[in-house]
Amino acid sequence: MPRFTVHVRDEWLTVPCKDATCSIKWLGFEALKRYIKNKPDNGGIQHIKDVHFGVKRCQGLGLLDNDDTIEDVLEDNDFVELGNITNMVYMFSVCREIDYISLDGNSLTSTDLVNLGKGLYKIKLTLEAEQKVVQSRELLDTIVKENKVVYGITTGFGKFARTVIPVSKLKELQENLLRSHSSGLGSPLSPERTRMLLALRINVLAKGLSGISLETLHRMIQAFNASCLSYVPEKGTVGASGDLAPLSHLALGLMGEGQMWSPKSGWADSKYVLEAHGLKPISLKPKEGLALINGTQMITSLGAEAVERAEAIAQQADIIAALTLEVLKGTTKAFDSDIHELRPHPGQKEVALRFRSLLDSDHHPSEIAESHRFCDRVQDAYTMRCCPQVHGIVNDTIEFVKKIINTEINSATDNPMVFAERGETISGGNFHGEYPAKALDYLAIGVHELASISERRIERLCNPSLSELPAFLVNEGGLNSGFMIAHCTAAALVSENKVLCHPSSIDSLSTSAATEDHVSMGGWAARKALRVVEHVEQVLAIELLAACQGIEFLRPLRTTTPLEKVYDLVRATVKPWIKDRFMAPDIEAVHRLLVDQKVWNIAGPYIEKYCMEYIPESRPSSPTAFALDPPPSPRKRVRLE
């Protein structure tokens, strides 16, 4: 009898199948039945018969058709995942109530962009943005009417900038531009990332400096709001003059050519997907093809996701490291506020503050800390003692990169620029991706260090000569291997990151017959930054699993309240390691907790409360907005440090 492992939210479920002619839809419902069986609230699912979901392979993330039979598309022991689980009874009311983000080209943030990618918002333009778009288009129409020679409007592109194109062929000029430049390769961007790319391009066009027509821009917005998303290969941009290949693929689908995806249709020919949603393809006017593809939006949209995920994992890394320090019976002395005032980097001070708020103090006493108060250990290893210094610079790096990404998000990166008030177009180089490329190389180098130091802490947890715990955190060692290879996985990911941290933006290759003779290579900078961040998340997931397993050997002693809450969160998803079992699903489940920021959501309020009680005048608006003035140090120890 074939068996399948199905990932539903944060759980992995094994589903046996007596009849391989059953459909993928049947498999999904069987997994859902098992998922809600032991949930007191049925996992929030009201009526299982009315549930809508999508099924995809875990390997390669290929979408499966619910009507296909299992024997046709799956093999025994395949892994699949259920996504977009929604009660259809409520689906339409939810869609009607979805919020809008008004774009004006000046106020979008990386957080907004990631949320747009997740489909949490739809888009509309501000009235001011619409007026600017109309004004710039009127200037272009005048240029065409008066037969002026202007780059990209009445001439060819790149090396062909001096070739004047007849007015009768200007539409064909723009269409040929998109077709010829749609030369990317590789896997397509996910729907989430394509949504981000499209939203960001709309935001830039909303500035009214590109010469796009309001009609075309509205059709782009309609496509975004319907989640009609073009097939955009991830490879092919050199990051100047803009992300030409991926943005061409994005525009090609909107033009009704190539492939497109939507939740309703899956992958299909673009013209049919648009028709299915009652949408019309865009019809290009002079300069509009160029307006759709000049810019750094591929680099910047992927960079926005990278910096947002980096920020989230950096916050949670402090919590995980604090839990490891508890398990390894470390001291809080290294986080004394007076130490960090002597080297007052903002990130370092913030990390030390978080450690003080989570570890043993009068605010949150710890039985584990009390148990070793009079031990003869003088100081801890660097991987614990130096967390504020190592994690701190990561925080400061992320803040620096986020500022550049947010500036880039709201920048005009087209060429030529259309200045309606001046009545002229000006060619420049804002399409060059060096700013986000350099910043994202820096982000990769910075955030990697969280995994590097985490892997060393995993080693200390697994090594009995360093941890005073059973080898590899399991009883009956030899019969059981415990966390032996989980640590190897962490080491492998850290080693991969060392290669991925090599900067791509230090490279350049001349293109377009030496017209574009210096480029940023920012597309690869963004893609590998994302991969580095994902590896960091996975290494820290392994550390969190190992630290929680270490707690099992210290029971009945308890750690501090916030760290116990983190332990409870993990244990609600992954059981203690009594004997060897299939470990990969456990790591993936905890990785998902980190991606969804659930560890931060559990511990963050305790950190905020600590800050507010010790610094009454500080009232942070969010868990990330803590004041960095030091609260009093934890209660003094009797032992020598």
mmCIF file with all atom_site columns, C-alpha atoms in Angstrom, residues 240-432:
data_model
loop_
_atom_site.group_PDB
_atom_site.id
_atom_site.type_symbol
_atom_site.label_atom_id
_atom_site.label_alt_id
_atom_site.label_comp_id
_atom_site.label_asym_id
_atom_site.label_entity_id
_atom_site.label_seq_id
_atom_site.pdbx_PDB_ins_code
_atom_site.Cartn_x
_atom_site.Cartn_y
_atom_site.Cartn_z
_atom_site.occupancy
_atom_site.B_iso_or_equiv
_atom_site.pdbx_formal_charge
_atom_site.auth_seq_id
_atom_site.auth_comp_id
_atom_site.auth_asym_id
_atom_site.auth_atom_id
_atom_site.pdbx_PDB_model_num
ATOM 1   C CA . ALA A 1 240 ? 21.890  47.475 -15.637 1.00 0.00 ? 240 ALA A CA 1
ATOM 2   C CA . SER A 1 241 ? 20.301  48.958 -17.668 1.00 0.00 ? 241 SER A CA 1
ATOM 3   C CA . GLY A 1 242 ? 17.805  47.736 -15.186 1.00 0.00 ? 242 GLY A CA 1
ATOM 4   C CA . ASP A 1 243 ? 16.476  44.218 -14.768 1.00 0.00 ? 243 ASP A CA 1
ATOM 5   C CA . LEU A 1 244 ? 15.624  44.028 -18.449 1.00 0.00 ? 244 LEU A CA 1
ATOM 6   C CA . ALA A 1 245 ? 15.008  40.303 -18.915 1.00 0.00 ? 245 ALA A CA 1
ATOM 7   C CA . PRO A 1 246 ? 12.760  39.601 -15.882 1.00 0.00 ? 246 PRO A CA 1
ATOM 8   C CA . LEU A 1 247 ? 10.815  42.845 -16.327 1.00 0.00 ? 247 LEU A CA 1
ATOM 9   C CA . SER A 1 248 ? 10.324  42.018 -20.022 1.00 0.00 ? 248 SER A CA 1
ATOM 10  C CA . HIS A 1 249 ? 8.852   38.635 -19.089 1.00 0.00 ? 249 HIS A CA 1
ATOM 11  C CA . LEU A 1 250 ? 6.614   40.422 -16.571 1.00 0.00 ? 250 LEU A CA 1
ATOM 12  C CA . ALA A 1 251 ? 5.362   42.819 -19.246 1.00 0.00 ? 251 ALA A CA 1
ATOM 13  C CA . LEU A 1 252 ? 5.089   40.134 -21.944 1.00 0.00 ? 252 LEU A CA 1
ATOM 14  C CA . GLY A 1 253 ? 2.424   38.290 -19.965 1.00 0.00 ? 253 GLY A CA 1
ATOM 15  C CA . LEU A 1 254 ? 0.487   41.516 -19.450 1.00 0.00 ? 254 LEU A CA 1
ATOM 16  C CA . MET A 1 255 ? 0.636   41.960 -23.221 1.00 0.00 ? 255 MET A CA 1
ATOM 17  C CA . GLY A 1 256 ? -1.145  38.603 -23.585 1.00 0.00 ? 256 GLY A CA 1
ATOM 18  C CA . GLU A 1 257 ? 1.890   36.604 -24.696 1.00 0.00 ? 257 GLU A CA 1
ATOM 19  C CA . GLY A 1 258 ? 3.852   33.867 -22.968 1.00 0.00 ? 258 GLY A CA 1
ATOM 20  C CA . GLN A 1 259 ? 2.638   32.097 -19.838 1.00 0.00 ? 259 GLN A CA 1
ATOM 21  C CA . MET A 1 260 ? 0.714   33.405 -16.848 1.00 0.00 ? 260 MET A CA 1
ATOM 22  C CA . TRP A 1 261 ? -0.532  32.003 -13.533 1.00 0.00 ? 261 TRP A CA 1
ATOM 23  C CA . SER A 1 262 ? -3.558  32.769 -11.400 1.00 0.00 ? 262 SER A CA 1
ATOM 24  C CA . PRO A 1 263 ? -5.220  30.909 -8.514  1.00 0.00 ? 263 PRO A CA 1
ATOM 25  C CA . LYS A 1 264 ? -8.196  30.256 -10.778 1.00 0.00 ? 264 LYS A CA 1
ATOM 26  C CA . SER A 1 265 ? -6.354  28.962 -13.842 1.00 0.00 ? 265 SER A CA 1
ATOM 27  C CA . GLY A 1 266 ? -2.945  27.721 -12.751 1.00 0.00 ? 266 GLY A CA 1
ATOM 28  C CA . TRP A 1 267 ? -0.334  28.027 -15.524 1.00 0.00 ? 267 TRP A CA 1
ATOM 29  C CA . ALA A 1 268 ? -1.778  28.717 -18.971 1.00 0.00 ? 268 ALA A CA 1
ATOM 30  C CA . ASP A 1 269 ? -1.325  30.966 -21.991 1.00 0.00 ? 269 ASP A CA 1
ATOM 31  C CA . SER A 1 270 ? -1.469  34.583 -20.860 1.00 0.00 ? 270 SER A CA 1
ATOM 32  C CA . LYS A 1 271 ? -4.269  35.597 -23.183 1.00 0.00 ? 271 LYS A CA 1
ATOM 33  C CA . TYR A 1 272 ? -6.539  32.864 -21.783 1.00 0.00 ? 272 TYR A CA 1
ATOM 34  C CA . VAL A 1 273 ? -5.704  33.713 -18.169 1.00 0.00 ? 273 VAL A CA 1
ATOM 35  C CA . LEU A 1 274 ? -6.517  37.368 -18.778 1.00 0.00 ? 274 LEU A CA 1
ATOM 36  C CA . GLU A 1 275 ? -9.739  36.440 -20.573 1.00 0.00 ? 275 GLU A CA 1
ATOM 37  C CA . ALA A 1 276 ? -10.764 34.157 -17.701 1.00 0.00 ? 276 ALA A CA 1
ATOM 38  C CA . HIS A 1 277 ? -10.589 37.156 -15.369 1.00 0.00 ? 277 HIS A CA 1
ATOM 39  C CA . GLY A 1 278 ? -12.308 39.564 -17.742 1.00 0.00 ? 278 GLY A CA 1
ATOM 40  C CA . LEU A 1 279 ? -9.103  41.535 -18.355 1.00 0.00 ? 279 LEU A CA 1
ATOM 41  C CA . LYS A 1 280 ? -7.690  43.004 -21.557 1.00 0.00 ? 280 LYS A CA 1
ATOM 42  C CA . PRO A 1 281 ? -4.016  42.782 -22.566 1.00 0.00 ? 281 PRO A CA 1
ATOM 43  C CA . ILE A 1 282 ? -2.076  46.025 -22.508 1.00 0.00 ? 282 ILE A CA 1
ATOM 44  C CA . SER A 1 283 ? -1.637  47.717 -25.896 1.00 0.00 ? 283 SER A CA 1
ATOM 45  C CA . LEU A 1 284 ? 1.677   49.537 -26.012 1.00 0.00 ? 284 LEU A CA 1
ATOM 46  C CA . LYS A 1 285 ? 1.997   53.190 -26.926 1.00 0.00 ? 285 LYS A CA 1
ATOM 47  C CA . PRO A 1 286 ? 5.306   54.890 -27.797 1.00 0.00 ? 286 PRO A CA 1
ATOM 48  C CA . LYS A 1 287 ? 7.913   54.475 -25.025 1.00 0.00 ? 287 LYS A CA 1
ATOM 49  C CA . GLU A 1 288 ? 5.663   52.220 -22.917 1.00 0.00 ? 288 GLU A CA 1
ATOM 50  C CA . GLY A 1 289 ? 7.660   49.058 -23.548 1.00 0.00 ? 289 GLY A CA 1
ATOM 51  C CA . LEU A 1 290 ? 10.789  50.815 -22.337 1.00 0.00 ? 290 LEU A CA 1
ATOM 52  C CA . ALA A 1 291 ? 8.887   52.265 -19.382 1.00 0.00 ? 291 ALA A CA 1
ATOM 53  C CA . LEU A 1 292 ? 7.886   48.764 -18.307 1.00 0.00 ? 292 LEU A CA 1
ATOM 54  C CA . ILE A 1 293 ? 11.385  47.269 -18.233 1.00 0.00 ? 293 ILE A CA 1
ATOM 55  C CA . ASN A 1 294 ? 13.885  49.967 -17.216 1.00 0.00 ? 294 ASN A CA 1
ATOM 56  C CA . GLY A 1 295 ? 14.597  49.706 -13.507 1.00 0.00 ? 295 GLY A CA 1
ATOM 57  C CA . THR A 1 296 ? 15.970  47.740 -10.554 1.00 0.00 ? 296 THR A CA 1
ATOM 58  C CA . GLN A 1 297 ? 12.690  46.163 -9.458  1.00 0.00 ? 297 GLN A CA 1
ATOM 59  C CA . MET A 1 298 ? 13.838  42.514 -9.626  1.00 0.00 ? 298 MET A CA 1
ATOM 60  C CA . ILE A 1 299 ? 16.852  43.233 -7.413  1.00 0.00 ? 299 ILE A CA 1
ATOM 61  C CA . THR A 1 300 ? 14.861  45.444 -5.085  1.00 0.00 ? 300 THR A CA 1
ATOM 62  C CA . SER A 1 301 ? 11.761  43.272 -4.653  1.00 0.00 ? 301 SER A CA 1
ATOM 63  C CA . LEU A 1 302 ? 13.834  40.183 -3.844  1.00 0.00 ? 302 LEU A CA 1
ATOM 64  C CA . GLY A 1 303 ? 16.012  42.402 -1.669  1.00 0.00 ? 303 GLY A CA 1
ATOM 65  C CA . ALA A 1 304 ? 12.950  43.578 0.237   1.00 0.00 ? 304 ALA A CA 1
ATOM 66  C CA . GLU A 1 305 ? 12.042  39.989 1.070   1.00 0.00 ? 305 GLU A CA 1
ATOM 67  C CA . ALA A 1 306 ? 15.638  39.220 2.042   1.00 0.00 ? 306 ALA A CA 1
ATOM 68  C CA . VAL A 1 307 ? 15.954  42.174 4.407   1.00 0.00 ? 307 VAL A CA 1
ATOM 69  C CA . GLU A 1 308 ? 12.529  41.564 5.995   1.00 0.00 ? 308 GLU A CA 1
ATOM 70  C CA . ARG A 1 309 ? 13.329  37.893 6.621   1.00 0.00 ? 309 ARG A CA 1
ATOM 71  C CA . ALA A 1 310 ? 16.804  38.826 7.848   1.00 0.00 ? 310 ALA A CA 1
ATOM 72  C CA . GLU A 1 311 ? 15.300  41.242 10.353  1.00 0.00 ? 311 GLU A CA 1
ATOM 73  C CA . ALA A 1 312 ? 12.861  38.600 11.591  1.00 0.00 ? 312 ALA A CA 1
ATOM 74  C CA . ILE A 1 313 ? 15.490  35.886 12.039  1.00 0.00 ? 313 ILE A CA 1
ATOM 75  C CA . ALA A 1 314 ? 17.922  38.302 13.706  1.00 0.00 ? 314 ALA A CA 1
ATOM 76  C CA . GLN A 1 315 ? 15.317  39.098 16.364  1.00 0.00 ? 315 GLN A CA 1
ATOM 77  C CA . GLN A 1 316 ? 14.576  35.416 16.934  1.00 0.00 ? 316 GLN A CA 1
ATOM 78  C CA . ALA A 1 317 ? 18.276  34.479 16.970  1.00 0.00 ? 317 ALA A CA 1
ATOM 79  C CA . ASP A 1 318 ? 18.634  36.404 20.236  1.00 0.00 ? 318 ASP A CA 1
ATOM 80  C CA . ILE A 1 319 ? 15.823  34.370 21.791  1.00 0.00 ? 319 ILE A CA 1
ATOM 81  C CA . ILE A 1 320 ? 17.251  31.054 20.584  1.00 0.00 ? 320 ILE A CA 1
ATOM 82  C CA . ALA A 1 321 ? 20.759  31.927 21.787  1.00 0.00 ? 321 ALA A CA 1
ATOM 83  C CA . ALA A 1 322 ? 19.365  32.905 25.194  1.00 0.00 ? 322 ALA A CA 1
ATOM 84  C CA . LEU A 1 323 ? 17.662  29.514 25.457  1.00 0.00 ? 323 LEU A CA 1
ATOM 85  C CA . THR A 1 324 ? 20.907  27.747 24.526  1.00 0.00 ? 324 THR A CA 1
ATOM 86  C CA . LEU A 1 325 ? 22.789  29.748 27.141  1.00 0.00 ? 325 LEU A CA 1
ATOM 87  C CA . GLU A 1 326 ? 20.279  28.549 29.757  1.00 0.00 ? 326 GLU A CA 1
ATOM 88  C CA . VAL A 1 327 ? 20.718  24.912 28.710  1.00 0.00 ? 327 VAL A CA 1
ATOM 89  C CA . LEU A 1 328 ? 24.506  25.234 28.825  1.00 0.00 ? 328 LEU A CA 1
ATOM 90  C CA . LYS A 1 329 ? 24.255  26.895 32.251  1.00 0.00 ? 329 LYS A CA 1
ATOM 91  C CA . GLY A 1 330 ? 25.833  30.157 31.187  1.00 0.00 ? 330 GLY A CA 1
ATOM 92  C CA . THR A 1 331 ? 25.965  33.421 33.079  1.00 0.00 ? 331 THR A CA 1
ATOM 93  C CA . THR A 1 332 ? 24.136  36.677 32.476  1.00 0.00 ? 332 THR A CA 1
ATOM 94  C CA . LYS A 1 333 ? 27.109  38.777 33.594  1.00 0.00 ? 333 LYS A CA 1
ATOM 95  C CA . ALA A 1 334 ? 28.321  39.355 30.027  1.00 0.00 ? 334 ALA A CA 1
ATOM 96  C CA . PHE A 1 335 ? 25.108  41.257 29.281  1.00 0.00 ? 335 PHE A CA 1
ATOM 97  C CA . ASP A 1 336 ? 25.513  43.797 32.083  1.00 0.00 ? 336 ASP A CA 1
ATOM 98  C CA . SER A 1 337 ? 24.417  47.177 30.738  1.00 0.00 ? 337 SER A CA 1
ATOM 99  C CA . ASP A 1 338 ? 27.559  48.924 31.994  1.00 0.00 ? 338 ASP A CA 1
ATOM 100 C CA . ILE A 1 339 ? 29.722  46.772 29.716  1.00 0.00 ? 339 ILE A CA 1
ATOM 101 C CA . HIS A 1 340 ? 27.772  47.725 26.624  1.00 0.00 ? 340 HIS A CA 1
ATOM 102 C CA . GLU A 1 341 ? 27.673  51.424 27.470  1.00 0.00 ? 341 GLU A CA 1
ATOM 103 C CA . LEU A 1 342 ? 31.457  51.343 27.030  1.00 0.00 ? 342 LEU A CA 1
ATOM 104 C CA . ARG A 1 343 ? 31.031  50.225 23.403  1.00 0.00 ? 343 ARG A CA 1
ATOM 105 C CA . PRO A 1 344 ? 27.672  51.784 22.552  1.00 0.00 ? 344 PRO A CA 1
ATOM 106 C CA . HIS A 1 345 ? 26.886  50.409 19.120  1.00 0.00 ? 345 HIS A CA 1
ATOM 107 C CA . PRO A 1 346 ? 23.059  50.439 18.814  1.00 0.00 ? 346 PRO A CA 1
ATOM 108 C CA . GLY A 1 347 ? 22.770  46.800 17.711  1.00 0.00 ? 347 GLY A CA 1
ATOM 109 C CA . GLN A 1 348 ? 25.065  45.543 20.452  1.00 0.00 ? 348 GLN A CA 1
ATOM 110 C CA . LYS A 1 349 ? 23.125  47.424 23.129  1.00 0.00 ? 349 LYS A CA 1
ATOM 111 C CA . GLU A 1 350 ? 19.813  46.148 21.786  1.00 0.00 ? 350 GLU A CA 1
ATOM 112 C CA . VAL A 1 351 ? 20.908  42.502 21.768  1.00 0.00 ? 351 VAL A CA 1
ATOM 113 C CA . ALA A 1 352 ? 22.285  42.756 25.308  1.00 0.00 ? 352 ALA A CA 1
ATOM 114 C CA . LEU A 1 353 ? 18.987  44.300 26.389  1.00 0.00 ? 353 LEU A CA 1
ATOM 115 C CA . ARG A 1 354 ? 17.043  41.414 24.867  1.00 0.00 ? 354 ARG A CA 1
ATOM 116 C CA . PHE A 1 355 ? 19.221  38.883 26.677  1.00 0.00 ? 355 PHE A CA 1
ATOM 117 C CA . ARG A 1 356 ? 18.679  40.680 29.986  1.00 0.00 ? 356 ARG A CA 1
ATOM 118 C CA . SER A 1 357 ? 14.932  40.699 29.398  1.00 0.00 ? 357 SER A CA 1
ATOM 119 C CA . LEU A 1 358 ? 14.826  36.952 28.716  1.00 0.00 ? 358 LEU A CA 1
ATOM 120 C CA . LEU A 1 359 ? 17.348  35.508 31.181  1.00 0.00 ? 359 LEU A CA 1
ATOM 121 C CA . ASP A 1 360 ? 17.400  35.137 34.954  1.00 0.00 ? 360 ASP A CA 1
ATOM 122 C CA . SER A 1 361 ? 16.699  38.329 36.891  1.00 0.00 ? 361 SER A CA 1
ATOM 123 C CA . ASP A 1 362 ? 14.334  39.633 39.530  1.00 0.00 ? 362 ASP A CA 1
ATOM 124 C CA . HIS A 1 363 ? 11.978  40.227 36.598  1.00 0.00 ? 363 HIS A CA 1
ATOM 125 C CA . HIS A 1 364 ? 12.087  36.592 35.382  1.00 0.00 ? 364 HIS A CA 1
ATOM 126 C CA . PRO A 1 365 ? 13.727  34.147 37.824  1.00 0.00 ? 365 PRO A CA 1
ATOM 127 C CA . SER A 1 366 ? 15.114  30.873 36.477  1.00 0.00 ? 366 SER A CA 1
ATOM 128 C CA . GLU A 1 367 ? 15.414  27.640 38.433  1.00 0.00 ? 367 GLU A CA 1
ATOM 129 C CA . ILE A 1 368 ? 18.066  26.448 35.988  1.00 0.00 ? 368 ILE A CA 1
ATOM 130 C CA . ALA A 1 369 ? 20.204  29.530 36.648  1.00 0.00 ? 369 ALA A CA 1
ATOM 131 C CA . GLU A 1 370 ? 19.684  29.149 40.393  1.00 0.00 ? 370 GLU A CA 1
ATOM 132 C CA . SER A 1 371 ? 20.921  25.551 40.245  1.00 0.00 ? 371 SER A CA 1
ATOM 133 C CA . HIS A 1 372 ? 24.439  26.579 39.191  1.00 0.00 ? 372 HIS A CA 1
ATOM 134 C CA . ARG A 1 373 ? 24.807  29.947 40.869  1.00 0.00 ? 373 ARG A CA 1
ATOM 135 C CA . PHE A 1 374 ? 27.780  28.838 42.970  1.00 0.00 ? 374 PHE A CA 1
ATOM 136 C CA . CYS A 1 375 ? 29.614  26.847 40.288  1.00 0.00 ? 375 CYS A CA 1
ATOM 137 C CA . ASP A 1 376 ? 33.332  27.499 39.713  1.00 0.00 ? 376 ASP A CA 1
ATOM 138 C CA . ARG A 1 377 ? 33.036  28.545 36.052  1.00 0.00 ? 377 ARG A CA 1
ATOM 139 C CA . VAL A 1 378 ? 34.708  31.912 35.470  1.00 0.00 ? 378 VAL A CA 1
ATOM 140 C CA . GLN A 1 379 ? 33.288  32.875 32.058  1.00 0.00 ? 379 GLN A CA 1
ATOM 141 C CA . ASP A 1 380 ? 31.470  31.430 29.080  1.00 0.00 ? 380 ASP A CA 1
ATOM 142 C CA . ALA A 1 381 ? 32.696  30.603 25.582  1.00 0.00 ? 381 ALA A CA 1
ATOM 143 C CA . TYR A 1 382 ? 32.610  33.352 22.955  1.00 0.00 ? 382 TYR A CA 1
ATOM 144 C CA . THR A 1 383 ? 29.593  31.824 21.240  1.00 0.00 ? 383 THR A CA 1
ATOM 145 C CA . MET A 1 384 ? 27.532  32.757 24.304  1.00 0.00 ? 384 MET A CA 1
ATOM 146 C CA . ARG A 1 385 ? 29.433  35.629 25.891  1.00 0.00 ? 385 ARG A CA 1
ATOM 147 C CA . CYS A 1 386 ? 29.884  37.577 22.645  1.00 0.00 ? 386 CYS A CA 1
ATOM 148 C CA . CYS A 1 387 ? 26.334  37.319 21.299  1.00 0.00 ? 387 CYS A CA 1
ATOM 149 C CA . PRO A 1 388 ? 25.695  41.088 21.712  1.00 0.00 ? 388 PRO A CA 1
ATOM 150 C CA . GLN A 1 389 ? 28.846  41.891 19.757  1.00 0.00 ? 389 GLN A CA 1
ATOM 151 C CA . VAL A 1 390 ? 28.228  39.333 16.978  1.00 0.00 ? 390 VAL A CA 1
ATOM 152 C CA . HIS A 1 391 ? 24.441  39.535 16.740  1.00 0.00 ? 391 HIS A CA 1
ATOM 153 C CA . GLY A 1 392 ? 24.620  43.292 17.258  1.00 0.00 ? 392 GLY A CA 1
ATOM 154 C CA . ILE A 1 393 ? 26.482  44.116 14.068  1.00 0.00 ? 393 ILE A CA 1
ATOM 155 C CA . VAL A 1 394 ? 23.994  41.947 12.172  1.00 0.00 ? 394 VAL A CA 1
ATOM 156 C CA . ASN A 1 395 ? 21.188  44.159 13.491  1.00 0.00 ? 395 ASN A CA 1
ATOM 157 C CA . ASP A 1 396 ? 23.038  47.298 12.447  1.00 0.00 ? 396 ASP A CA 1
ATOM 158 C CA . THR A 1 397 ? 23.805  45.814 9.020   1.00 0.00 ? 397 THR A CA 1
ATOM 159 C CA . ILE A 1 398 ? 20.140  44.991 8.465   1.00 0.00 ? 398 ILE A CA 1
ATOM 160 C CA . GLU A 1 399 ? 19.115  48.520 9.436   1.00 0.00 ? 399 GLU A CA 1
ATOM 161 C CA . PHE A 1 400 ? 21.636  49.974 6.975   1.00 0.00 ? 400 PHE A CA 1
ATOM 162 C CA . VAL A 1 401 ? 20.502  47.706 4.136   1.00 0.00 ? 401 VAL A CA 1
ATOM 163 C CA . LYS A 1 402 ? 16.822  48.263 4.865   1.00 0.00 ? 402 LYS A CA 1
ATOM 164 C CA . LYS A 1 403 ? 17.298  52.008 4.515   1.00 0.00 ? 403 LYS A CA 1
ATOM 165 C CA . ILE A 1 404 ? 18.870  51.559 1.068   1.00 0.00 ? 404 ILE A CA 1
ATOM 166 C CA . ILE A 1 405 ? 16.174  49.112 -0.056  1.00 0.00 ? 405 ILE A CA 1
ATOM 167 C CA . ASN A 1 406 ? 13.364  51.416 1.083   1.00 0.00 ? 406 ASN A CA 1
ATOM 168 C CA . THR A 1 407 ? 14.994  54.328 -0.728  1.00 0.00 ? 407 THR A CA 1
ATOM 169 C CA . GLU A 1 408 ? 15.286  52.210 -3.865  1.00 0.00 ? 408 GLU A CA 1
ATOM 170 C CA . ILE A 1 409 ? 11.652  51.086 -3.597  1.00 0.00 ? 409 ILE A CA 1
ATOM 171 C CA . ASN A 1 410 ? 10.490  54.685 -3.988  1.00 0.00 ? 410 ASN A CA 1
ATOM 172 C CA . SER A 1 411 ? 13.081  55.804 -6.535  1.00 0.00 ? 411 SER A CA 1
ATOM 173 C CA . ALA A 1 412 ? 12.570  56.586 -10.217 1.00 0.00 ? 412 ALA A CA 1
ATOM 174 C CA . THR A 1 413 ? 14.830  54.160 -12.078 1.00 0.00 ? 413 THR A CA 1
ATOM 175 C CA . ASP A 1 414 ? 13.595  54.647 -15.641 1.00 0.00 ? 414 ASP A CA 1
ATOM 176 C CA . ASN A 1 415 ? 15.432  56.041 -18.653 1.00 0.00 ? 415 ASN A CA 1
ATOM 177 C CA . PRO A 1 416 ? 14.862  58.493 -20.127 1.00 0.00 ? 416 PRO A CA 1
ATOM 178 C CA . MET A 1 417 ? 13.054  60.387 -17.353 1.00 0.00 ? 417 MET A CA 1
ATOM 179 C CA . VAL A 1 418 ? 9.993   62.366 -18.378 1.00 0.00 ? 418 VAL A CA 1
ATOM 180 C CA . PHE A 1 419 ? 9.876   65.758 -16.632 1.00 0.00 ? 419 PHE A CA 1
ATOM 181 C CA . ALA A 1 420 ? 6.432   67.097 -17.479 1.00 0.00 ? 420 ALA A CA 1
ATOM 182 C CA . GLU A 1 421 ? 6.926   70.391 -15.635 1.00 0.00 ? 421 GLU A CA 1
ATOM 183 C CA . ARG A 1 422 ? 10.140  71.094 -17.543 1.00 0.00 ? 422 ARG A CA 1
ATOM 184 C CA . GLY A 1 423 ? 8.665   69.866 -20.797 1.00 0.00 ? 423 GLY A CA 1
ATOM 185 C CA . GLU A 1 424 ? 11.626  67.610 -21.591 1.00 0.00 ? 424 GLU A CA 1
ATOM 186 C CA . THR A 1 425 ? 13.016  64.102 -21.273 1.00 0.00 ? 425 THR A CA 1
ATOM 187 C CA . ILE A 1 426 ? 16.501  63.507 -19.880 1.00 0.00 ? 426 ILE A CA 1
ATOM 188 C CA . SER A 1 427 ? 18.631  60.385 -20.175 1.00 0.00 ? 427 SER A CA 1
ATOM 189 C CA . GLY A 1 428 ? 20.494  59.284 -17.061 1.00 0.00 ? 428 GLY A CA 1
ATOM 190 C CA . GLY A 1 429 ? 21.669  56.194 -15.223 1.00 0.00 ? 429 GLY A CA 1
ATOM 191 C CA . ASN A 1 430 ? 19.224  55.597 -12.369 1.00 0.00 ? 430 ASN A CA 1
ATOM 192 C CA . PHE A 1 431 ? 18.598  52.107 -13.742 1.00 0.00 ? 431 PHE A CA 1
ATOM 193 C CA . HIS A 1 432 ? 22.052  50.993 -12.556 1.00 0.00 ? 432 HIS A CA 1
#
